[in-house]
Amino acid sequence: MNYHTPIYADALRNLGIPAPWSYGTADRVRFGELDALNHVNHTAYLRWFETFRISYFKDYGISDYGPDSPRIVLKSVAADFLKEMVFGQDYIITGRTTSFRNTSWVMEYGVWTDQGLQATGSSVLVQLDAKTTAKSPLSEEVRNTFVTRDNATKA
C-alpha cells in the first residue's frame, strides 16, 4: 500500500470501503500516536484528518497553499471512536464534502482498517481571502467539484 497518495473510488471498493467514499489516503499507526493504554490517542485522529485535508484540498483544487491561495480555517471538528487501533496498524482515511454554503463546507471522515470502520469524524471549514482574511466565496469550480466528486449539496 502506498502511503500519503490519493486512493480513488475503484481502489477503495477493492479494499472493501463502500460508496459514497470516493477519495482516501493510507498510512500506518506510529508509536508516538499511542497513549498510556497502548492504543491510538484521540488527538492522533484529529491530526490524521488534518493531514488528509491537505491532500484533499490540493487534489480538489481548493488550495495549493501558495501565497495567493485562499486560507482555509477549521471552524469545528468532531470525532467518534468506534474501535481500538494499535501500533503498526495500516489504515485508510476517507473524506468527502457533504454540503456547502457560500464561504464554508462540511466534511465527513472515515478511518478504515482491514477490520472495517474504526472511527468517524466531521468538520466545518471556512474559506478566507489570502490577503484580507475576510470570508471569501467558494469558486464555481470548487462547488462543482464538491457536487461531481462527492455528491455534495448546497445547504
Tab-separated table of C-alpha atoms in Angstrom:
chain	number	residue	atom	x	y	z
A	1	MET	CA	0.000	0.000	0.000
A	2	ASN	CA	1.324	3.434	-0.926
A	3	TYR	CA	1.109	5.888	1.945
A	4	HIS	CA	0.099	9.555	1.544
A	5	THR	CA	-1.034	9.183	-2.061
A	6	PRO	CA	-4.612	9.556	-3.262
A	7	ILE	CA	-6.785	6.452	-3.409
A	8	TYR	CA	-9.820	6.838	-5.660
A	9	ALA	CA	-13.237	5.153	-5.721
A	10	ASP	CA	-12.395	1.975	-7.669
A	11	ALA	CA	-9.386	1.191	-5.483
A	12	LEU	CA	-11.386	1.963	-2.321
A	13	ARG	CA	-14.082	-0.526	-3.408
A	14	ASN	CA	-11.380	-3.154	-3.985
A	15	LEU	CA	-10.232	-2.525	-0.409
A	16	GLY	CA	-13.760	-3.049	0.923
A	17	ILE	CA	-14.601	0.616	1.527
A	18	PRO	CA	-18.156	1.289	0.308
A	19	ALA	CA	-19.720	4.210	-1.546
A	20	PRO	CA	-20.171	7.102	-1.096
A	21	TRP	CA	-16.469	7.329	-0.212
A	22	SER	CA	-14.519	8.230	-3.356
A	23	TYR	CA	-11.253	9.675	-2.018
A	24	GLY	CA	-8.800	8.424	0.581
A	25	THR	CA	-5.177	8.206	1.689
A	26	ALA	CA	-3.329	5.450	3.548
A	27	ASP	CA	-0.867	5.449	6.432
A	28	ARG	CA	0.285	3.342	9.377
A	29	VAL	CA	-0.080	3.938	13.131
A	30	ARG	CA	3.168	5.258	14.612
A	31	PHE	CA	4.476	4.629	18.123
A	32	GLY	CA	4.228	8.338	19.010
A	33	GLU	CA	0.462	8.240	18.341
A	34	LEU	CA	-0.190	5.806	21.203
A	35	ASP	CA	-1.393	6.655	24.687
A	36	ALA	CA	-0.659	5.005	28.062
A	37	LEU	CA	-3.088	2.174	27.214
A	38	ASN	CA	-1.115	1.367	24.022
A	39	HIS	CA	-3.896	2.339	21.653
A	40	VAL	CA	-4.159	5.356	19.367
A	41	ASN	CA	-4.677	8.553	21.343
A	42	HIS	CA	-7.776	10.541	20.436
A	43	THR	CA	-5.699	13.541	19.345
A	44	ALA	CA	-3.991	11.450	16.632
A	45	TYR	CA	-7.270	11.096	14.757
A	46	LEU	CA	-7.623	14.872	14.532
A	47	ARG	CA	-4.076	15.133	13.132
A	48	TRP	CA	-4.909	12.364	10.635
A	49	PHE	CA	-7.981	14.298	9.478
A	50	GLU	CA	-5.831	17.423	9.061
A	51	THR	CA	-3.190	15.576	7.039
A	52	PHE	CA	-5.931	14.073	4.888
A	53	ARG	CA	-7.475	17.503	4.256
A	54	ILE	CA	-4.209	18.898	2.849
A	55	SER	CA	-4.137	16.184	0.163
A	56	TYR	CA	-7.880	16.583	-0.468
A	57	PHE	CA	-7.627	20.380	-0.837
A	58	LYS	CA	-4.755	20.104	-3.316
A	59	ASP	CA	-6.351	17.294	-5.330
A	60	TYR	CA	-9.757	19.017	-5.444
A	61	GLY	CA	-8.244	22.383	-6.477
A	62	ILE	CA	-9.349	24.148	-3.297
A	63	SER	CA	-5.887	25.366	-2.258
A	64	ASP	CA	-2.272	24.717	-3.186
A	65	TYR	CA	-1.145	26.619	-0.062
A	66	GLY	CA	0.718	29.195	-2.126
A	67	PRO	CA	0.813	32.847	-1.026
A	68	ASP	CA	-2.163	33.764	-3.237
A	69	SER	CA	-4.303	30.752	-2.329
A	70	PRO	CA	-7.350	31.196	-0.141
A	71	ARG	CA	-6.811	30.473	3.538
A	72	ILE	CA	-8.833	27.544	4.854
A	73	VAL	CA	-9.666	27.604	8.563
A	74	LEU	CA	-11.219	24.941	10.721
A	75	LYS	CA	-14.383	26.204	12.429
A	76	SER	CA	-15.274	22.963	14.209
A	77	VAL	CA	-14.230	19.325	14.335
A	78	ALA	CA	-15.665	16.183	15.921
A	79	ALA	CA	-14.658	12.521	16.120
A	80	ASP	CA	-16.384	9.300	17.135
A	81	PHE	CA	-14.123	6.405	18.120
A	82	LEU	CA	-15.688	3.058	17.223
A	83	LYS	CA	-12.869	0.510	17.649
A	84	GLU	CA	-9.435	0.486	19.224
A	85	MET	CA	-6.431	0.949	16.939
A	86	VAL	CA	-2.875	-0.141	17.761
A	87	PHE	CA	0.765	0.369	16.786
A	88	GLY	CA	1.749	-0.686	13.277
A	89	GLN	CA	-1.819	-0.985	12.005
A	90	ASP	CA	-2.364	0.154	8.415
A	91	TYR	CA	-5.355	2.438	7.905
A	92	ILE	CA	-7.090	4.463	5.223
A	93	ILE	CA	-8.646	7.848	5.881
A	94	THR	CA	-11.569	8.687	3.620
A	95	GLY	CA	-13.211	12.051	3.384
A	96	ARG	CA	-15.843	13.897	1.438
A	97	THR	CA	-17.739	17.137	1.397
A	98	THR	CA	-21.389	16.557	2.220
A	99	SER	CA	-22.701	20.119	1.899
A	100	PHE	CA	-21.515	23.638	1.206
A	101	ARG	CA	-22.651	27.214	1.593
A	102	ASN	CA	-21.272	30.438	0.147
A	103	THR	CA	-17.955	30.501	2.053
A	104	SER	CA	-17.948	27.220	4.034
A	105	TRP	CA	-18.423	23.477	3.728
A	106	VAL	CA	-18.983	20.379	5.850
A	107	MET	CA	-16.732	17.335	5.562
A	108	GLU	CA	-17.128	13.785	6.869
A	109	TYR	CA	-14.275	11.350	7.517
A	110	GLY	CA	-13.880	7.622	7.989
A	111	VAL	CA	-10.905	5.680	9.349
A	112	TRP	CA	-10.765	2.160	7.895
A	113	THR	CA	-8.605	-0.909	8.514
A	114	ASP	CA	-8.877	-4.494	7.337
A	115	GLN	CA	-11.290	-4.848	10.277
A	116	GLY	CA	-13.710	-2.247	8.891
A	117	LEU	CA	-14.653	1.231	10.051
A	118	GLN	CA	-12.655	2.273	13.138
A	119	ALA	CA	-13.648	5.918	13.606
A	120	THR	CA	-15.668	8.692	12.003
A	121	GLY	CA	-15.398	12.441	12.096
A	122	SER	CA	-16.743	15.689	10.746
A	123	SER	CA	-15.652	19.285	10.369
A	124	VAL	CA	-16.825	22.667	9.201
A	125	LEU	CA	-14.307	24.647	7.154
A	126	VAL	CA	-14.375	28.297	6.108
A	127	GLN	CA	-12.545	29.895	3.207
A	128	LEU	CA	-10.857	33.259	3.795
A	129	ASP	CA	-9.287	35.684	1.350
A	130	ALA	CA	-5.498	35.288	1.279
A	131	LYS	CA	-4.827	39.000	1.771
A	132	THR	CA	-7.672	40.379	3.889
A	133	THR	CA	-8.652	37.252	5.896
A	134	ALA	CA	-12.319	38.139	5.274
A	135	LYS	CA	-14.645	35.285	4.365
A	136	SER	CA	-14.279	34.517	0.680
A	137	PRO	CA	-16.881	32.866	-1.587
A	138	LEU	CA	-16.118	29.412	-2.932
A	139	SER	CA	-15.491	29.448	-6.667
A	140	GLU	CA	-17.995	27.869	-9.004
A	141	GLU	CA	-15.287	25.362	-9.955
A	142	VAL	CA	-14.850	24.226	-6.337
A	143	ARG	CA	-18.612	23.987	-5.829
A	144	ASN	CA	-18.933	21.878	-8.980
A	145	THR	CA	-16.097	19.640	-7.796
A	146	PHE	CA	-17.877	19.061	-4.471
A	147	VAL	CA	-21.038	18.092	-6.350
A	148	THR	CA	-19.467	15.887	-9.031
A	149	ARG	CA	-16.833	14.134	-6.918
A	150	ASP	CA	-18.604	13.925	-3.533
A	151	ASN	CA	-22.286	14.325	-4.413
A	152	ALA	CA	-22.406	17.296	-2.011
A	153	THR	CA	-25.483	19.502	-1.765
A	154	LYS	CA	-25.871	23.251	-1.405
A	155	ALA	CA	-27.086	23.979	2.120
